[in-house]
PDB file of C-alpha atoms in Angstrom:
ATOM      1  CA  GLN A  24      -6.169  13.069  16.105  1.00 84.00           C
ATOM      2  CA  VAL A  25      -2.958  12.796  18.139  1.00 92.00           C
ATOM      3  CA  HIS A  26      -1.820  15.328  20.724  1.00 95.00           C
ATOM      4  CA  LEU A  27       1.927  15.428  21.371  1.00 97.00           C
ATOM      5  CA  VAL A  28       3.745  17.035  24.294  1.00 97.00           C
ATOM      6  CA  GLU A  29       7.537  17.127  24.542  1.00 97.00           C
ATOM      7  CA  SER A  30       9.556  17.421  27.728  1.00 98.00           C
ATOM      8  CA  GLY A  31      13.100  16.947  28.952  1.00 98.00           C
ATOM      9  CA  GLY A  32      14.889  19.830  27.320  1.00 97.00           C
ATOM     10  CA  GLY A  33      17.241  22.132  29.176  1.00 98.00           C
ATOM     11  CA  LEU A  34      20.719  23.597  29.464  1.00 98.00           C
ATOM     12  CA  VAL A  35      23.655  21.196  29.475  1.00 98.00           C
ATOM     13  CA  GLN A  36      27.402  21.489  29.010  1.00 98.00           C
ATOM     14  CA  ALA A  37      29.101  20.059  25.963  1.00 98.00           C
ATOM     15  CA  GLY A  38      29.647  16.344  26.428  1.00 98.00           C
ATOM     16  CA  GLY A  39      26.590  15.988  28.603  1.00 98.00           C
ATOM     17  CA  SER A  40      23.357  14.082  28.079  1.00 98.00           C
ATOM     18  CA  LEU A  41      19.640  14.754  27.945  1.00 98.00           C
ATOM     19  CA  ARG A  42      16.641  12.519  27.400  1.00 98.00           C
ATOM     20  CA  LEU A  43      13.693  13.991  25.601  1.00 98.00           C
ATOM     21  CA  SER A  44      10.226  12.516  25.938  1.00 98.00           C
ATOM     22  CA  CYS A  45       7.157  12.971  23.776  1.00 97.00           C
ATOM     23  CA  ALA A  46       3.889  11.925  25.374  1.00 96.00           C
ATOM     24  CA  ALA A  47       1.059  11.156  22.992  1.00 94.00           C
ATOM     25  CA  SER A  48      -2.651  11.071  23.633  1.00 89.00           C
ATOM     26  CA  GLY A  49      -5.776  10.597  21.586  1.00 83.00           C
ATOM     27  CA  GLN A  50      -4.836   7.594  19.487  1.00 80.00           C
ATOM     28  CA  THR A  51      -2.946   4.325  19.698  1.00 79.00           C
ATOM     29  CA  LEU A  52       0.673   5.233  19.108  1.00 85.00           C
ATOM     30  CA  SER A  53       1.428   1.965  17.314  1.00 88.00           C
ATOM     31  CA  ASN A  54      -0.448   3.247  14.269  1.00 89.00           C
ATOM     32  CA  TYR A  55       2.058   6.044  13.723  1.00 94.00           C
ATOM     33  CA  GLY A  56       5.519   6.437  12.320  1.00 95.00           C
ATOM     34  CA  MET A  57       7.296   9.001  14.470  1.00 96.00           C
ATOM     35  CA  ALA A  58      10.259  11.304  14.291  1.00 98.00           C
ATOM     36  CA  TRP A  59      12.256  14.008  15.973  1.00 98.00           C
ATOM     37  CA  PHE A  60      13.096  17.237  14.183  1.00 98.00           C
ATOM     38  CA  ARG A  61      14.959  20.292  15.394  1.00 98.00           C
ATOM     39  CA  GLN A  62      15.231  23.936  14.484  1.00 98.00           C
ATOM     40  CA  ALA A  63      18.109  26.157  15.476  1.00 96.00           C
ATOM     41  CA  PRO A  64      17.813  29.961  15.517  1.00 91.00           C
ATOM     42  CA  GLY A  65      17.952  31.369  12.005  1.00 93.00           C
ATOM     43  CA  LYS A  66      17.987  27.916  10.413  1.00 95.00           C
ATOM     44  CA  GLU A  67      15.445  25.694   8.753  1.00 95.00           C
ATOM     45  CA  SER A  68      13.910  22.680  10.440  1.00 94.00           C
ATOM     46  CA  GLU A  69      16.162  19.629  10.317  1.00 96.00           C
ATOM     47  CA  PHE A  70      15.343  15.931  10.531  1.00 96.00           C
ATOM     48  CA  VAL A  71      17.056  14.210  13.472  1.00 98.00           C
ATOM     49  CA  ALA A  72      15.720  10.643  13.773  1.00 98.00           C
ATOM     50  CA  THR A  73      12.791   8.419  12.858  1.00 97.00           C
ATOM     51  CA  THR A  74      11.350   5.188  14.182  1.00 96.00           C
ATOM     52  CA  SER A  75       8.881   2.784  12.644  1.00 93.00           C
ATOM     53  CA  LYS A  76       5.495   2.025  14.182  1.00 92.00           C
ATOM     54  CA  ILE A  77       6.811  -0.770  16.376  1.00 91.00           C
ATOM     55  CA  GLY A  78      10.336   0.579  16.713  1.00 89.00           C
ATOM     56  CA  ASP A  79      12.093  -2.100  14.683  1.00 91.00           C
ATOM     57  CA  ASN A  80      13.523   0.373  12.204  1.00 94.00           C
ATOM     58  CA  THR A  81      15.344   3.593  13.021  1.00 96.00           C
ATOM     59  CA  TYR A  82      17.155   6.182  10.939  1.00 97.00           C
ATOM     60  CA  TYR A  83      19.361   9.075  11.958  1.00 98.00           C
ATOM     61  CA  LEU A  84      20.838  12.291  10.703  1.00 97.00           C
ATOM     62  CA  ASP A  85      24.503  11.551  10.035  1.00 97.00           C
ATOM     63  CA  SER A  86      25.765  14.096  12.536  1.00 97.00           C
ATOM     64  CA  VAL A  87      23.899  12.452  15.430  1.00 98.00           C
ATOM     65  CA  LYS A  88      24.601   8.798  14.623  1.00 98.00           C
ATOM     66  CA  GLY A  89      26.287   7.056  17.532  1.00 98.00           C
ATOM     67  CA  ARG A  90      25.292   9.863  19.925  1.00 98.00           C
ATOM     68  CA  PHE A  91      21.478   9.935  19.785  1.00 98.00           C
ATOM     69  CA  THR A  92      19.059   7.038  20.170  1.00 98.00           C
ATOM     70  CA  ILE A  93      15.383   7.184  19.273  1.00 98.00           C
ATOM     71  CA  SER A  94      13.047   4.725  20.953  1.00 97.00           C
ATOM     72  CA  ARG A  95       9.388   4.316  21.722  1.00 96.00           C
ATOM     73  CA  ASP A  96       7.165   2.624  24.269  1.00 95.00           C
ATOM     74  CA  ASN A  97       3.790   2.166  22.625  1.00 94.00           C
ATOM     75  CA  ALA A  98       2.258   0.805  25.836  1.00 93.00           C
ATOM     76  CA  LYS A  99       3.106   4.144  27.471  1.00 94.00           C
ATOM     77  CA  SER A 100       2.337   6.148  24.324  1.00 94.00           C
ATOM     78  CA  THR A 101       5.727   7.799  24.591  1.00 96.00           C
ATOM     79  CA  LEU A 102       8.550   8.546  22.178  1.00 97.00           C
ATOM     80  CA  TYR A 103      12.082   9.167  23.452  1.00 98.00           C
ATOM     81  CA  LEU A 104      15.307  10.691  22.236  1.00 98.00           C
ATOM     82  CA  GLN A 105      18.385   9.881  24.290  1.00 98.00           C
ATOM     83  CA  MET A 106      21.083  12.416  23.477  1.00 98.00           C
ATOM     84  CA  ASN A 107      24.658  11.751  24.584  1.00 98.00           C
ATOM     85  CA  SER A 108      27.938  13.551  23.919  1.00 98.00           C
ATOM     86  CA  LEU A 109      26.035  16.726  23.181  1.00 98.00           C
ATOM     87  CA  LYS A 110      27.714  19.466  21.176  1.00 98.00           C
ATOM     88  CA  PRO A 111      26.966  23.195  20.968  1.00 97.00           C
ATOM     89  CA  GLU A 112      25.738  22.656  17.408  1.00 97.00           C
ATOM     90  CA  ASP A 113      22.950  20.450  18.802  1.00 98.00           C
ATOM     91  CA  THR A 114      21.381  23.560  20.316  1.00 98.00           C
ATOM     92  CA  ALA A 115      17.847  23.900  18.930  1.00 98.00           C
ATOM     93  CA  VAL A 116      14.180  23.522  19.672  1.00 98.00           C
ATOM     94  CA  TYR A 117      13.369  19.831  19.334  1.00 98.00           C
ATOM     95  CA  TYR A 118       9.987  18.705  18.066  1.00 98.00           C
ATOM     96  CA  CYS A 119       8.380  15.290  17.929  1.00 98.00           C
ATOM     97  CA  ALA A 120       6.093  14.467  15.039  1.00 97.00           C
ATOM     98  CA  ALA A 121       3.718  11.668  14.078  1.00 96.00           C
ATOM     99  CA  ARG A 122       2.139  10.431  10.872  1.00 94.00           C
ATOM    100  CA  VAL A 123      -0.155   7.532  10.069  1.00 91.00           C
ATOM    101  CA  GLY A 124       1.856   4.793   8.415  1.00 86.00           C
ATOM    102  CA  THR A 125       5.509   4.615   7.456  1.00 88.00           C
ATOM    103  CA  GLU A 126       8.020   6.900   9.072  1.00 85.00           C
ATOM    104  CA  LEU A 127       9.654   9.431   6.753  1.00 90.00           C
ATOM    105  CA  VAL A 128      12.420  12.016   7.030  1.00 89.00           C
ATOM    106  CA  VAL A 129      10.504  14.878   5.434  1.00 92.00           C
ATOM    107  CA  ALA A 130       8.812  17.276   7.821  1.00 92.00           C
ATOM    108  CA  ARG A 131       5.910  18.088   5.523  1.00 93.00           C
ATOM    109  CA  ALA A 132       4.856  14.401   5.592  1.00 93.00           C
ATOM    110  CA  TYR A 133       3.939  14.648   9.274  1.00 95.00           C
ATOM    111  CA  ASN A 134       0.454  15.614  10.367  1.00 93.00           C
ATOM    112  CA  TYR A 135       0.921  16.002  14.101  1.00 96.00           C
ATOM    113  CA  TRP A 136       3.501  18.043  15.970  1.00 97.00           C
ATOM    114  CA  GLY A 137       4.340  18.861  19.548  1.00 97.00           C
ATOM    115  CA  GLN A 138       5.031  22.360  20.803  1.00 97.00           C
ATOM    116  CA  GLY A 139       8.784  21.799  21.068  1.00 98.00           C
ATOM    117  CA  THR A 140      11.329  21.697  23.863  1.00 98.00           C
ATOM    118  CA  GLN A 141      14.477  23.832  23.984  1.00 98.00           C
ATOM    119  CA  VAL A 142      17.871  22.157  24.169  1.00 98.00           C
ATOM    120  CA  THR A 143      20.855  24.424  24.799  1.00 98.00           C
ATOM    121  CA  VAL A 144      24.392  23.067  24.857  1.00 98.00           C
ATOM    122  CA  SER A 145      27.068  25.355  26.234  1.00 97.00           C
ATOM    123  CA  SER A 146      30.706  25.095  25.231  1.00 94.00           C
TER     124      SER A 146
END
């Protein structure tokens, strides 16, 4: 059982930056593939980025490539999402997720979810 808690969201102007954190407890984080998803009002959940168990492989949604960076510190049991050059269309609730084994881009493959953190980008 893994308990995930996100933080770091907020209101930022377009072009600004935010760093999201996801603190995990309950299990060794290195056993889990992890990901960030987001959900904007009135829209379905959308994959944002994944990282492998030791962080050697990452994968991104095309629209965030070059702007967002996913990383993890297993010693601190924390997942991160550095978001630069933010755009109004990045506005959403961002969720971190974990699954035992290989990271995937499909939300239904993940067993553990945080409560979400709101990111709002003003134009």
